[in-house]
Amino acid sequence: MIQSETLELLEWPRLCQHLATFAATKLGVAAALDLQIPATIAQTAELLAQTQEAYQLESRAGGALSFEGIQDIGTSLQRAELQGLLSGEELLGIATTLAGARQLRRIIDSQADVPTLKELAAQLRTYPELEQEIHRCIDDRAQVADRATPKLAGIRVQMRQLRDRIYQILQGILQRQSNAVQEQLITQRSGRFVIPVKAPQKDAIPGIVHDSSASGATLYVEPHSTVNLNNQMRQFLRQEQAEEEAVRRALTEQVAAVKPDLDRLLVVVTTLDLAAGKARYSFWLQANPPKFIELGEPELAPKNPEKEDEEKEDEENSENSQLLIRNLRSQITLRQLRHPLLVWQQQHEQGFPVVPVDLTIAPHIRVVAITGPNTGGKTVTLKTLGLAALMAKAGMFVAAREPVELPWFDNILADIGDEQSLQQSLSTFSGHIRRISRILEVLHNKSQAQGEENSNLTITNSQQQDQEVTDTQNTVSALPILKPKLQIPQPQIPITNSQLPIPKSLVLLDEVGAGTDPSEGSALAIALLKYLAQHSLLTVATTHFGELKALKYQDSRFENASVEFDDNSMQPTYRLLWGIPGRSNALTIAKRLGLLPSIVDEAQTYVGGASQDVNQVIAGLEAQRRKQETKAREATQLLHQTEKLHREVSQKAAALQERERELKIAQEVAVNEAIGSAKSEIAQIIRRLQSGNQTAQNAQQATETLNQISQKHLPSRQQPAKPKPSFMPKVGDRIRIPSLGQTAEVLSGPDANEELSVRFGIMKMTVKLGEIESLDGQKPETKAQLAKVAAQAQALATAKAKQAAAEPAKPNPEIAIRTANNSIDLRGARVSDAEIEIDRALSKAVEYGALWIIHGKGTGQLRRGVHEFLANHPQVSRFELASQKEGGAGVTVVYLK
């Protein structure tokens, strides 16, 4: 069967062996070694969900699945079902398996976001009562315990008493006849207690001889005095065995009664162990979960350029002769794909480093032709892709970088390697054709099966469908592969284009068309690939035929790829290049492998000039591609560095903003404290004024006190800070020249032209005073800067003088003090009445500079009316609500012009 051949060709059994090393139980190991490929995408989705959830648990601390105590009890269950008698070891294994399954279910139930595993664990029936009964009857040595039944306990008590009597009698004989015994020892022969007696003195101890030593010098004698006691012991032993068998028989019957549930338990535990093994293998392989790409809407297949003239003659017929096919919804993406067996070889067998390949295939591409030198990695690429598809289909992660996107292939078929056989009279070419024929037979049978399913659908327009079936037969029969062998039978019910079989197979062909005449082999390869482009979802073929490289430019469904060859080292790099056909480099590789140079040089003369020109063009394309890749890598590195710098700058900016916010908060706290202190002092002065006589002397004292408070709390009234001394370089100072990015030493101070001599290194030069700065970043003050500052100060002073002259002098105290004369109470008044009272009060309060209006809180209507009146009053400079100490929202303070 070609499917099983494909698994062998892709070394699937070897991968299963590697997977088995990550299983925790013998059941899991057996399941991994015989890992089956699912037949439907629904089964794959379920297996993949199990692997993903097990991977999540393996990544969590303390969440890994534990299979401790679980054993393979399948054989024991079968014997129990057949009414066999289970041993103590088998019964103890069943009990430990039940306990291990219960612990496994407890771990899964305690985790979140694992619905698939919880659904599996819910099927586990662990029968704790059976486990407890087994542990009650069977001890840790797998023997039936005394507590199993009262009868067994009584028998063993009697046996111990009888054994003590026998030992007592034999010990007495050993002491009395010490000269006749070989050594002071009591042993057993044939289940009876005996003592070793010297052969020459056997008459000294009369009894029954049961055995002798190899030399004959020692006889094992049962004294006559213990014969009856030994007989009784044998009877007790038979009774004990019968009772033990009865106990194990009862336990075996209990196990047989629940065998279906225990069989299901083994299946579930094996499934969980296999999922955990896949997760551990994926973690070790640094693999990622695959995402399956769905098929899109049907589209017309690309037309054959060779038949364009015929299609123009009968355009309608050519339209109908095209098959409707469904492309993928998105491209196949397998970046940094690694061969899992090579990774294992590198890690465990000191193999060579694995070179990953990038597979990015557009949705409309059906055939990829890989060309390039021998030993360049073409076959490894085929096997890597095939194993990736199989692993994804089996619910395993793929050894590639995220995202991993590929279709779900219903068949994965491969023709890789040489199938020549002397016994079967098969040459290399014959072996390839036989295997390819089996591949085509699978594809044809698949198409027929889907066609029969579609034929059961209801047909509405028979005339149109008859035409479509005829067109389909014409198209398929035109394929050279199907002419001699496969014929489509006439269906009883026509099939519409939309019901045509959907190709979903992956075909891998190594050295397609090789092993025969190159011209015929290339013709056969072209015909085969064109057929597969219509009847498989994706075909990847390796070849050395130049004609296959040109298919890309004749049919949009074809794509070229090549394995890179380094002309400098004359070695393949094993990298896959897309869109560029490869060079075989046969002569170069032959020379590297030791063929005589003279033969290689002569062969070079037989190579056509056109071939050399093509190779040079391809070499130029490869060199240009390498340059672009190098630039892309450099740009990527620069982008990463820029992003890193941006993150660092953003973090520093955020830290500075946080520091600035903290400083502002601290300043606000300090200002509020100062304001509170000043207000308390001012309040004391006001209370002192209000309590005493309001004389001019008291007012003068209050004014002086307020001036002292303002000097204390207002920064503008405090002594101005001394101006920072400007920087002026002196001889011997170290200064920095920003324009040159140099640090220099001052040789002479600035002259009348503000120039000074400096030296850095062995160079001396003259620089302007404005071109230097101190090491801490201070700039020297030049004459121009001083003149500019003086002019600005003069202009400011002149403007202030003019403003002061233009404004009439009016009495306005430095600080407004609230008294009874500049306060008005409007609570309970209407807005219209309040406006009249406010206007009178404003006229009287001009000499005080401020007016306190008490309007109360209430509904706020009076406050709003007062504020509207004040906003339009010509005497009001500004107004605000009073502080909480002075009435808060119930009082408005008005400052007059």
PDB file of N, CA and C in Angstrom, residues 437-477:
ATOM      1  N   SER A 437       2.681   5.060 -10.335  1.00  0.00           N
ATOM      2  CA  SER A 437       1.399   4.489 -10.760  1.00  0.00           C
ATOM      3  C   SER A 437       0.499   4.214  -9.560  1.00  0.00           C
ATOM      4  N   ARG A 438       1.084   3.714  -8.472  1.00  0.00           N
ATOM      5  CA  ARG A 438       0.283   3.470  -7.281  1.00  0.00           C
ATOM      6  C   ARG A 438      -0.222   4.787  -6.684  1.00  0.00           C
ATOM      7  N   ILE A 439       0.596   5.838  -6.773  1.00  0.00           N
ATOM      8  CA  ILE A 439       0.161   7.161  -6.297  1.00  0.00           C
ATOM      9  C   ILE A 439      -1.028   7.650  -7.125  1.00  0.00           C
ATOM     10  N   LEU A 440      -0.918   7.528  -8.457  1.00  0.00           N
ATOM     11  CA  LEU A 440      -2.007   7.985  -9.324  1.00  0.00           C
ATOM     12  C   LEU A 440      -3.263   7.158  -9.100  1.00  0.00           C
ATOM     13  N   GLU A 441      -3.092   5.880  -8.807  1.00  0.00           N
ATOM     14  CA  GLU A 441      -4.260   5.036  -8.545  1.00  0.00           C
ATOM     15  C   GLU A 441      -5.001   5.494  -7.303  1.00  0.00           C
ATOM     16  N   VAL A 442      -4.244   5.891  -6.259  1.00  0.00           N
ATOM     17  CA  VAL A 442      -4.883   6.412  -5.050  1.00  0.00           C
ATOM     18  C   VAL A 442      -5.631   7.699  -5.363  1.00  0.00           C
ATOM     19  N   LEU A 443      -5.017   8.597  -6.125  1.00  0.00           N
ATOM     20  CA  LEU A 443      -5.682   9.855  -6.468  1.00  0.00           C
ATOM     21  C   LEU A 443      -6.932   9.600  -7.301  1.00  0.00           C
ATOM     22  N   HIS A 444      -6.841   8.651  -8.242  1.00  0.00           N
ATOM     23  CA  HIS A 444      -7.995   8.357  -9.097  1.00  0.00           C
ATOM     24  C   HIS A 444      -9.129   7.725  -8.291  1.00  0.00           C
ATOM     25  N   ASN A 445      -8.779   6.784  -7.406  1.00  0.00           N
ATOM     26  CA  ASN A 445      -9.818   6.158  -6.578  1.00  0.00           C
ATOM     27  C   ASN A 445     -10.483   7.181  -5.674  1.00  0.00           C
ATOM     28  N   LYS A 446      -9.683   8.112  -5.162  1.00  0.00           N
ATOM     29  CA  LYS A 446     -10.247   9.167  -4.316  1.00  0.00           C
ATOM     30  C   LYS A 446     -11.228  10.019  -5.117  1.00  0.00           C
ATOM     31  N   SER A 447     -10.838  10.354  -6.351  1.00  0.00           N
ATOM     32  CA  SER A 447     -11.711  11.171  -7.189  1.00  0.00           C
ATOM     33  C   SER A 447     -12.999  10.428  -7.519  1.00  0.00           C
ATOM     34  N   GLN A 448     -12.881   9.110  -7.813  1.00  0.00           N
ATOM     35  CA  GLN A 448     -14.087   8.337  -8.114  1.00  0.00           C
ATOM     36  C   GLN A 448     -15.017   8.253  -6.915  1.00  0.00           C
ATOM     37  N   ALA A 449     -14.410   8.045  -5.722  1.00  0.00           N
ATOM     38  CA  ALA A 449     -15.238   7.940  -4.525  1.00  0.00           C
ATOM     39  C   ALA A 449     -15.993   9.235  -4.270  1.00  0.00           C
ATOM     40  N   GLN A 450     -15.309  10.370  -4.428  1.00  0.00           N
ATOM     41  CA  GLN A 450     -15.987  11.647  -4.227  1.00  0.00           C
ATOM     42  C   GLN A 450     -17.007  11.897  -5.325  1.00  0.00           C
ATOM     43  N   GLY A 451     -16.685  11.420  -6.548  1.00  0.00           N
ATOM     44  CA  GLY A 451     -17.638  11.589  -7.639  1.00  0.00           C
ATOM     45  C   GLY A 451     -18.918  10.821  -7.408  1.00  0.00           C
ATOM     46  N   GLU A 452     -18.791   9.594  -6.836  1.00  0.00           N
ATOM     47  CA  GLU A 452     -19.980   8.808  -6.542  1.00  0.00           C
ATOM     48  C   GLU A 452     -20.818   9.472  -5.455  1.00  0.00           C
ATOM     49  N   GLU A 453     -20.141  10.065  -4.458  1.00  0.00           N
ATOM     50  CA  GLU A 453     -20.890  10.769  -3.423  1.00  0.00           C
ATOM     51  C   GLU A 453     -21.642  11.956  -4.018  1.00  0.00           C
ATOM     52  N   ASN A 454     -20.963  12.681  -4.899  1.00  0.00           N
ATOM     53  CA  ASN A 454     -21.606  13.850  -5.489  1.00  0.00           C
ATOM     54  C   ASN A 454     -22.713  13.476  -6.461  1.00  0.00           C
ATOM     55  N   SER A 455     -22.624  12.263  -7.029  1.00  0.00           N
ATOM     56  CA  SER A 455     -23.638  11.852  -7.998  1.00  0.00           C
ATOM     57  C   SER A 455     -24.999  11.635  -7.361  1.00  0.00           C
ATOM     58  N   ASN A 456     -25.045  11.485  -6.048  1.00  0.00           N
ATOM     59  CA  ASN A 456     -26.314  11.297  -5.358  1.00  0.00           C
ATOM     60  C   ASN A 456     -27.081  12.596  -5.188  1.00  0.00           C
ATOM     61  N   LEU A 457     -26.442  13.735  -5.528  1.00  0.00           N
ATOM     62  CA  LEU A 457     -27.118  15.017  -5.374  1.00  0.00           C
ATOM     63  C   LEU A 457     -28.171  15.214  -6.467  1.00  0.00           C
ATOM     64  N   THR A 458     -29.161  16.043  -6.202  1.00  0.00           N
ATOM     65  CA  THR A 458     -30.248  16.299  -7.148  1.00  0.00           C
ATOM     66  C   THR A 458     -29.752  17.187  -8.275  1.00  0.00           C
ATOM     67  N   ILE A 459     -30.065  16.829  -9.523  1.00  0.00           N
ATOM     68  CA  ILE A 459     -29.654  17.595 -10.696  1.00  0.00           C
ATOM     69  C   ILE A 459     -30.881  18.328 -11.246  1.00  0.00           C
ATOM     70  N   THR A 460     -30.718  19.604 -11.549  1.00  0.00           N
ATOM     71  CA  THR A 460     -31.860  20.409 -12.009  1.00  0.00           C
ATOM     72  C   THR A 460     -31.774  20.749 -13.486  1.00  0.00           C
ATOM     73  N   ASN A 461     -30.599  21.019 -14.014  1.00  0.00           N
ATOM     74  CA  ASN A 461     -30.449  21.420 -15.409  1.00  0.00           C
ATOM     75  C   ASN A 461     -29.633  20.353 -16.121  1.00  0.00           C
ATOM     76  N   SER A 462     -30.292  19.337 -16.657  1.00  0.00           N
ATOM     77  CA  SER A 462     -29.580  18.183 -17.200  1.00  0.00           C
ATOM     78  C   SER A 462     -28.816  18.523 -18.466  1.00  0.00           C
ATOM     79  N   GLN A 463     -29.349  19.420 -19.311  1.00  0.00           N
ATOM     80  CA  GLN A 463     -28.669  19.731 -20.551  1.00  0.00           C
ATOM     81  C   GLN A 463     -27.329  20.390 -20.276  1.00  0.00           C
ATOM     82  N   GLN A 464     -27.316  21.354 -19.367  1.00  0.00           N
ATOM     83  CA  GLN A 464     -26.072  22.041 -19.030  1.00  0.00           C
ATOM     84  C   GLN A 464     -25.088  21.075 -18.386  1.00  0.00           C
ATOM     85  N   GLN A 465     -25.602  20.166 -17.536  1.00  0.00           N
ATOM     86  CA  GLN A 465     -24.713  19.248 -16.835  1.00  0.00           C
ATOM     87  C   GLN A 465     -24.144  18.213 -17.803  1.00  0.00           C
ATOM     88  N   ASP A 466     -24.915  17.769 -18.799  1.00  0.00           N
ATOM     89  CA  ASP A 466     -24.387  16.843 -19.800  1.00  0.00           C
ATOM     90  C   ASP A 466     -23.206  17.471 -20.519  1.00  0.00           C
ATOM     91  N   GLN A 467     -23.359  18.750 -20.841  1.00  0.00           N
ATOM     92  CA  GLN A 467     -22.269  19.444 -21.513  1.00  0.00           C
ATOM     93  C   GLN A 467     -21.052  19.523 -20.614  1.00  0.00           C
ATOM     94  N   GLU A 468     -21.291  19.780 -19.315  1.00  0.00           N
ATOM     95  CA  GLU A 468     -20.167  19.892 -18.378  1.00  0.00           C
ATOM     96  C   GLU A 468     -19.442  18.567 -18.224  1.00  0.00           C
ATOM     97  N   VAL A 469     -20.172  17.449 -18.148  1.00  0.00           N
ATOM     98  CA  VAL A 469     -19.534  16.145 -18.027  1.00  0.00           C
ATOM     99  C   VAL A 469     -18.710  15.839 -19.257  1.00  0.00           C
ATOM    100  N   THR A 470     -19.255  16.164 -20.425  1.00  0.00           N
ATOM    101  CA  THR A 470     -18.514  15.930 -21.659  1.00  0.00           C
ATOM    102  C   THR A 470     -17.233  16.746 -21.668  1.00  0.00           C
ATOM    103  N   ASP A 471     -17.330  18.004 -21.245  1.00  0.00           N
ATOM    104  CA  ASP A 471     -16.135  18.847 -21.190  1.00  0.00           C
ATOM    105  C   ASP A 471     -15.127  18.275 -20.219  1.00  0.00           C
ATOM    106  N   THR A 472     -15.599  17.804 -19.060  1.00  0.00           N
ATOM    107  CA  THR A 472     -14.693  17.221 -18.074  1.00  0.00           C
ATOM    108  C   THR A 472     -13.958  16.014 -18.642  1.00  0.00           C
ATOM    109  N   GLN A 473     -14.684  15.139 -19.362  1.00  0.00           N
ATOM    110  CA  GLN A 473     -14.051  13.970 -19.957  1.00  0.00           C
ATOM    111  C   GLN A 473     -13.024  14.383 -20.990  1.00  0.00           C
ATOM    112  N   ASN A 474     -13.353  15.398 -21.774  1.00  0.00           N
ATOM    113  CA  ASN A 474     -12.396  15.851 -22.785  1.00  0.00           C
ATOM    114  C   ASN A 474     -11.127  16.356 -22.135  1.00  0.00           C
ATOM    115  N   THR A 475     -11.280  17.136 -21.044  1.00  0.00           N
ATOM    116  CA  THR A 475     -10.104  17.706 -20.388  1.00  0.00           C
ATOM    117  C   THR A 475      -9.230  16.627 -19.762  1.00  0.00           C
ATOM    118  N   VAL A 476      -9.869  15.696 -19.037  1.00  0.00           N
ATOM    119  CA  VAL A 476      -9.106  14.663 -18.347  1.00  0.00           C
ATOM    120  C   VAL A 476      -8.476  13.695 -19.330  1.00  0.00           C
ATOM    121  N   SER A 477      -9.212  13.312 -20.384  1.00  0.00           N
ATOM    122  CA  SER A 477      -8.666  12.367 -21.355  1.00  0.00           C
ATOM    123  C   SER A 477      -7.527  12.968 -22.152  1.00  0.00           C
TER     124      SER A 477
END
